[in-house]
């Protein structure tokens, strides 16, 4: 699900990266920098490519049978007995609806007239979140909570994503979408009375998404907390990086003696 979504976002970013240069309104709150734009897209694409190239094998029934609840930290252990198909369906609904949420701002004529800059910041934020989420899932390879109990069927337990519990992609995508919407609306309409309602929604809807994923038995508590923090941080920071007259962001790549490439991101408050 995440990779297919990432492919569509990547195509959108690639197209907008070409079109957006110099195409935004003069009074747009954002300044599209080709340098910053390609760096973010490069990091996002690299993370997604890395997640696809890394060795990942779903757990089979014999491996699942060997899982021990005692190996789960105390703060996460309560999730083991969770299983709720209704919460799974609700979390899927929240995921796909959240992706489209920033697009609601296009009903505002001021924002719609700056659609190229707006769309690029939106796509970059989503793409970066997808990259961090999927790379971490494959790298960590954490078994999902429902594997430890007998509530789910064997067919469900054998799903290809049964070792992608950390961290929650539904939560991170919901969080980045809602926090991005609130952050960008405030950039276009500073001082608006609507902003407080958007920020309240930004805090509450991803939190409910996180609860549904936890109640469904798809994620541990630490999975959804991490997803919430990553998504909300990206949803707030990426618009700041593109804000006009913003010289507080320093994004660079460093080639280490070992041959590995280190990414350095500095933000001055």
Short mmCIF file of C-alpha atoms in Angstrom, two decimals:
data_model
loop_
_atom_site.label_atom_id
_atom_site.label_comp_id
_atom_site.label_asym_id
_atom_site.label_seq_id
_atom_site.Cartn_x
_atom_site.Cartn_y
_atom_site.Cartn_z
CA UNK A 1 0.00 0.00 0.00
CA UNK A 2 2.72 2.48 1.03
CA UNK A 3 4.99 1.77 -1.96
CA UNK A 4 2.17 2.18 -4.50
CA UNK A 5 1.21 5.46 -2.85
CA UNK A 6 4.86 6.56 -2.90
CA UNK A 7 5.13 5.93 -6.64
CA UNK A 8 2.22 8.27 -7.33
CA UNK A 9 3.65 10.93 -5.03
CA UNK A 10 7.09 10.60 -6.63
CA UNK A 11 5.58 11.23 -10.07
CA UNK A 12 3.76 14.29 -8.73
CA UNK A 13 6.95 15.65 -7.13
CA UNK A 14 8.94 15.11 -10.33
CA UNK A 15 6.39 16.99 -12.44
CA UNK A 16 5.97 19.84 -9.97
CA UNK A 17 9.73 20.19 -9.52
CA UNK A 18 9.95 21.09 -13.21
CA UNK A 19 6.89 23.32 -13.34
CA UNK A 20 7.05 25.14 -10.02
CA UNK A 21 10.22 27.18 -10.55
CA UNK A 22 9.12 30.76 -10.90
CA UNK A 23 5.46 29.83 -11.37
CA UNK A 24 4.10 30.80 -7.96
CA UNK A 25 2.45 34.08 -7.02
CA UNK A 26 4.69 36.98 -6.09
CA UNK A 27 2.93 37.23 -2.73
CA UNK A 28 3.14 33.49 -2.05
CA UNK A 29 4.43 32.68 1.45
CA UNK A 30 6.73 30.09 -0.12
CA UNK A 31 9.87 30.42 -2.16
CA UNK A 32 10.50 27.26 -4.17
CA UNK A 33 14.24 26.67 -4.11
CA UNK A 34 15.37 24.13 -6.71
CA UNK A 35 18.35 23.29 -4.49
CA UNK A 36 16.26 22.51 -1.40
CA UNK A 37 13.57 20.91 -3.52
CA UNK A 38 15.91 18.37 -5.10
CA UNK A 39 17.63 17.62 -1.78
CA UNK A 40 14.36 16.72 -0.09
CA UNK A 41 13.22 14.70 -3.09
CA UNK A 42 16.61 12.97 -3.19
CA UNK A 43 16.47 11.99 0.49
CA UNK A 44 12.87 10.80 0.16
CA UNK A 45 13.60 8.81 -2.98
CA UNK A 46 16.75 7.37 -1.46
CA UNK A 47 14.89 6.18 1.62
CA UNK A 48 12.18 4.52 -0.46
CA UNK A 49 14.72 2.94 -2.79
CA UNK A 50 16.70 1.72 0.20
CA UNK A 51 13.59 0.14 1.70
CA UNK A 52 12.99 -1.76 -1.54
CA UNK A 53 16.60 -2.92 -1.85
CA UNK A 54 16.98 -4.08 1.76
CA UNK A 55 16.44 -7.75 2.46
CA UNK A 56 12.95 -8.22 3.85
CA UNK A 57 11.17 -11.54 4.36
CA UNK A 58 7.77 -11.86 6.08
CA UNK A 59 7.55 -14.23 9.02
CA UNK A 60 6.24 -17.74 8.37
CA UNK A 61 4.04 -19.73 10.74
CA UNK A 62 6.96 -21.48 12.43
CA UNK A 63 8.63 -18.15 13.19
CA UNK A 64 5.34 -16.69 14.40
CA UNK A 65 4.83 -19.67 16.71
CA UNK A 66 8.22 -18.93 18.27
CA UNK A 67 7.31 -15.39 19.30
CA UNK A 68 7.28 -14.85 23.05
CA UNK A 69 5.04 -12.21 24.66
CA UNK A 70 7.65 -11.89 27.39
CA UNK A 71 10.00 -10.32 24.82
CA UNK A 72 7.64 -7.37 24.39
CA UNK A 73 8.42 -4.37 26.66
CA UNK A 74 5.93 -3.78 29.47
CA UNK A 75 4.72 -0.49 28.01
CA UNK A 76 3.76 -2.27 24.77
CA UNK A 77 2.49 -5.58 26.14
CA UNK A 78 -1.20 -4.61 26.35
CA UNK A 79 -1.40 -4.42 22.55
CA UNK A 80 -0.83 -8.16 22.19
CA UNK A 81 -4.45 -9.09 22.92
CA UNK A 82 -5.93 -6.35 20.72
CA UNK A 83 -7.82 -7.36 17.58
CA UNK A 84 -10.64 -5.35 16.02
CA UNK A 85 -11.56 -5.63 12.33
CA UNK A 86 -13.77 -2.56 12.64
CA UNK A 87 -10.79 -0.49 13.80
CA UNK A 88 -8.75 -1.78 10.87
CA UNK A 89 -11.39 -0.55 8.42
CA UNK A 90 -11.75 2.77 10.23
CA UNK A 91 -8.00 3.37 10.22
CA UNK A 92 -7.87 2.67 6.47
CA UNK A 93 -10.67 5.19 5.93
CA UNK A 94 -8.83 7.77 8.04
CA UNK A 95 -5.61 7.15 6.11
CA UNK A 96 -7.02 7.75 2.65
CA UNK A 97 -9.22 10.65 3.69
CA UNK A 98 -6.31 12.31 5.49
CA UNK A 99 -4.13 12.20 2.38
CA UNK A 100 -6.65 14.41 0.60
CA UNK A 101 -7.19 16.80 3.52
CA UNK A 102 -4.62 19.47 2.49
CA UNK A 103 -6.35 19.66 -0.88
CA UNK A 104 -9.41 21.15 0.82
CA UNK A 105 -7.43 24.38 1.13
CA UNK A 106 -7.66 24.74 -2.64
CA UNK A 107 -11.24 25.96 -2.17
CA UNK A 108 -9.64 29.17 -0.90
CA UNK A 109 -9.08 31.43 -3.92
CA UNK A 110 -5.87 32.90 -2.47
CA UNK A 111 -4.35 29.44 -2.05
CA UNK A 112 -5.72 28.14 -5.35
CA UNK A 113 -4.01 30.96 -7.23
CA UNK A 114 -0.69 29.71 -5.79
CA UNK A 115 -1.45 26.06 -6.56
CA UNK A 116 2.00 25.17 -7.92
CA UNK A 117 3.93 26.19 -4.81
CA UNK A 118 1.19 24.81 -2.58
CA UNK A 119 1.12 21.46 -4.39
CA UNK A 120 4.88 21.06 -4.34
CA UNK A 121 5.18 21.66 -0.58
CA UNK A 122 2.29 19.25 -0.05
CA UNK A 123 3.85 16.54 -2.22
CA UNK A 124 7.32 16.93 -0.72
CA UNK A 125 5.96 16.62 2.82
CA UNK A 126 4.03 13.46 2.01
CA UNK A 127 6.91 11.95 0.04
CA UNK A 128 9.41 12.57 2.85
CA UNK A 129 7.07 10.98 5.40
CA UNK A 130 6.57 7.94 3.18
CA UNK A 131 10.33 7.59 2.82
CA UNK A 132 11.09 7.70 6.54
CA UNK A 133 8.14 5.45 7.35
CA UNK A 134 8.81 2.64 4.91
CA UNK A 135 12.59 2.66 5.39
CA UNK A 136 12.18 2.35 9.16
CA UNK A 137 9.59 -0.41 8.85
CA UNK A 138 11.90 -2.57 6.74
CA UNK A 139 15.02 -1.71 8.74
CA UNK A 140 13.49 -2.53 12.14
CA UNK A 141 11.37 -5.49 11.02
CA UNK A 142 9.23 -5.56 14.16
CA UNK A 143 6.47 -8.23 14.32
CA UNK A 144 2.95 -6.88 14.63
CA UNK A 145 1.08 -7.34 17.95
CA UNK A 146 -1.59 -9.67 16.57
CA UNK A 147 1.08 -12.27 15.78
CA UNK A 148 1.54 -12.97 19.49
CA UNK A 149 -2.07 -14.09 20.11
CA UNK A 150 -4.64 -16.34 18.46
CA UNK A 151 -7.27 -13.75 17.56
CA UNK A 152 -6.24 -13.34 13.91
CA UNK A 153 -6.46 -16.15 11.36
CA UNK A 154 -3.32 -17.82 10.01
CA UNK A 155 -4.00 -16.33 6.57
CA UNK A 156 -4.02 -12.85 8.07
CA UNK A 157 -0.91 -13.53 10.09
CA UNK A 158 0.94 -14.47 6.89
CA UNK A 159 0.40 -11.07 5.27
CA UNK A 160 3.54 -9.65 3.69
CA UNK A 161 3.64 -6.72 6.09
CA UNK A 162 3.56 -8.84 9.26
CA UNK A 163 7.04 -7.57 10.19
CA UNK A 164 6.37 -3.88 9.59
CA UNK A 165 4.97 -2.76 12.91
CA UNK A 166 7.42 0.05 13.70
CA UNK A 167 6.40 2.66 13.10
CA UNK A 168 2.76 3.22 12.14
CA UNK A 169 2.41 4.46 8.58
CA UNK A 170 -1.30 5.17 8.92
CA UNK A 171 -0.53 7.44 11.87
CA UNK A 172 2.45 9.20 10.28
CA UNK A 173 0.58 9.91 7.02
CA UNK A 174 -2.50 11.12 8.88
CA UNK A 175 -0.35 13.37 11.08
CA UNK A 176 1.69 14.90 8.26
CA UNK A 177 -1.46 15.61 6.26
CA UNK A 178 -3.39 17.31 9.04
CA UNK A 179 -0.47 19.25 10.52
CA UNK A 180 0.56 20.33 7.03
CA UNK A 181 -2.92 21.64 6.32
CA UNK A 182 -3.01 23.65 9.55
CA UNK A 183 0.51 24.98 9.07
CA UNK A 184 0.02 26.01 5.44
CA UNK A 185 -3.35 27.63 6.06
CA UNK A 186 -1.78 29.79 8.75
CA UNK A 187 0.97 30.78 6.30
CA UNK A 188 -1.59 31.91 3.73
CA UNK A 189 -4.12 33.32 6.20
CA UNK A 190 -2.20 34.55 9.27
CA UNK A 191 -4.45 35.57 12.13
CA UNK A 192 -7.50 33.74 10.78
CA UNK A 193 -10.02 32.52 13.35
CA UNK A 194 -10.26 29.23 11.46
CA UNK A 195 -6.65 28.34 12.24
CA UNK A 196 -7.39 27.29 15.81
CA UNK A 197 -9.97 24.76 14.60
CA UNK A 198 -7.58 23.37 12.02
CA UNK A 199 -4.84 22.96 14.62
CA UNK A 200 -7.27 21.22 16.97
CA UNK A 201 -8.19 18.82 14.17
CA UNK A 202 -4.51 18.32 13.42
CA UNK A 203 -3.92 17.09 16.95
CA UNK A 204 -7.09 15.03 17.30
CA UNK A 205 -7.61 13.18 14.00
CA UNK A 206 -4.13 11.59 13.83
CA UNK A 207 -4.49 10.70 17.51
CA UNK A 208 -7.74 8.88 16.73
CA UNK A 209 -6.05 7.17 13.78
CA UNK A 210 -3.30 6.04 16.15
CA UNK A 211 -5.89 4.69 18.58
CA UNK A 212 -7.61 2.71 15.82
CA UNK A 213 -4.32 1.13 14.74
CA UNK A 214 -3.57 0.24 18.35
CA UNK A 215 -7.06 -1.11 19.03
CA UNK A 216 -6.91 -3.11 15.79
CA UNK A 217 -3.87 -5.01 17.01
CA UNK A 218 -1.81 -3.72 14.09
CA UNK A 219 0.60 -1.64 16.19
CA UNK A 220 2.10 -1.33 19.63
CA UNK A 221 1.78 1.91 21.60
CA UNK A 222 5.35 2.93 20.78
CA UNK A 223 4.65 2.38 17.06
CA UNK A 224 1.79 4.85 16.93
CA UNK A 225 3.53 7.41 19.16
CA UNK A 226 6.58 7.38 16.88
CA UNK A 227 4.39 7.67 13.79
CA UNK A 228 2.53 10.62 15.29
CA UNK A 229 5.75 12.45 16.18
CA UNK A 230 7.41 11.88 12.79
CA UNK A 231 4.35 12.89 10.78
CA UNK A 232 3.55 15.99 12.82
CA UNK A 233 7.18 17.16 12.78
CA UNK A 234 7.44 16.88 8.99
CA UNK A 235 4.04 18.52 8.52
CA UNK A 236 5.22 21.57 10.45
CA UNK A 237 8.87 21.76 9.36
CA UNK A 238 8.68 21.33 5.58
CA UNK A 239 6.53 24.45 5.06
CA UNK A 240 8.98 26.34 7.28
CA UNK A 241 11.89 25.27 5.07
CA UNK A 242 10.16 26.74 2.02
CA UNK A 243 9.05 29.96 3.72
CA UNK A 244 10.40 33.11 2.08
CA UNK A 245 13.47 34.72 3.67
CA UNK A 246 14.13 31.55 5.63
CA UNK A 247 17.87 31.05 5.97
CA UNK A 248 17.62 28.81 9.01
CA UNK A 249 17.74 25.48 7.19
CA UNK A 250 20.99 23.77 6.28
CA UNK A 251 20.65 20.44 4.47
CA UNK A 252 23.87 18.78 3.31
CA UNK A 253 25.46 15.45 2.40
CA UNK A 254 28.84 14.35 3.78
CA UNK A 255 30.94 11.55 2.28
CA UNK A 256 32.59 9.69 5.15
CA UNK A 257 35.98 7.91 4.94
CA UNK A 258 34.15 4.57 5.07
CA UNK A 259 32.39 5.42 1.82
CA UNK A 260 29.01 5.92 3.46
CA UNK A 261 27.01 9.08 2.84
CA UNK A 262 25.88 10.95 5.94
CA UNK A 263 22.95 13.35 5.78
CA UNK A 264 23.16 16.46 7.94
CA UNK A 265 20.06 18.53 8.62
CA UNK A 266 20.37 21.61 10.81
CA UNK A 267 17.56 23.96 11.75
CA UNK A 268 18.17 27.17 13.69
CA UNK A 269 15.31 28.31 15.87
#
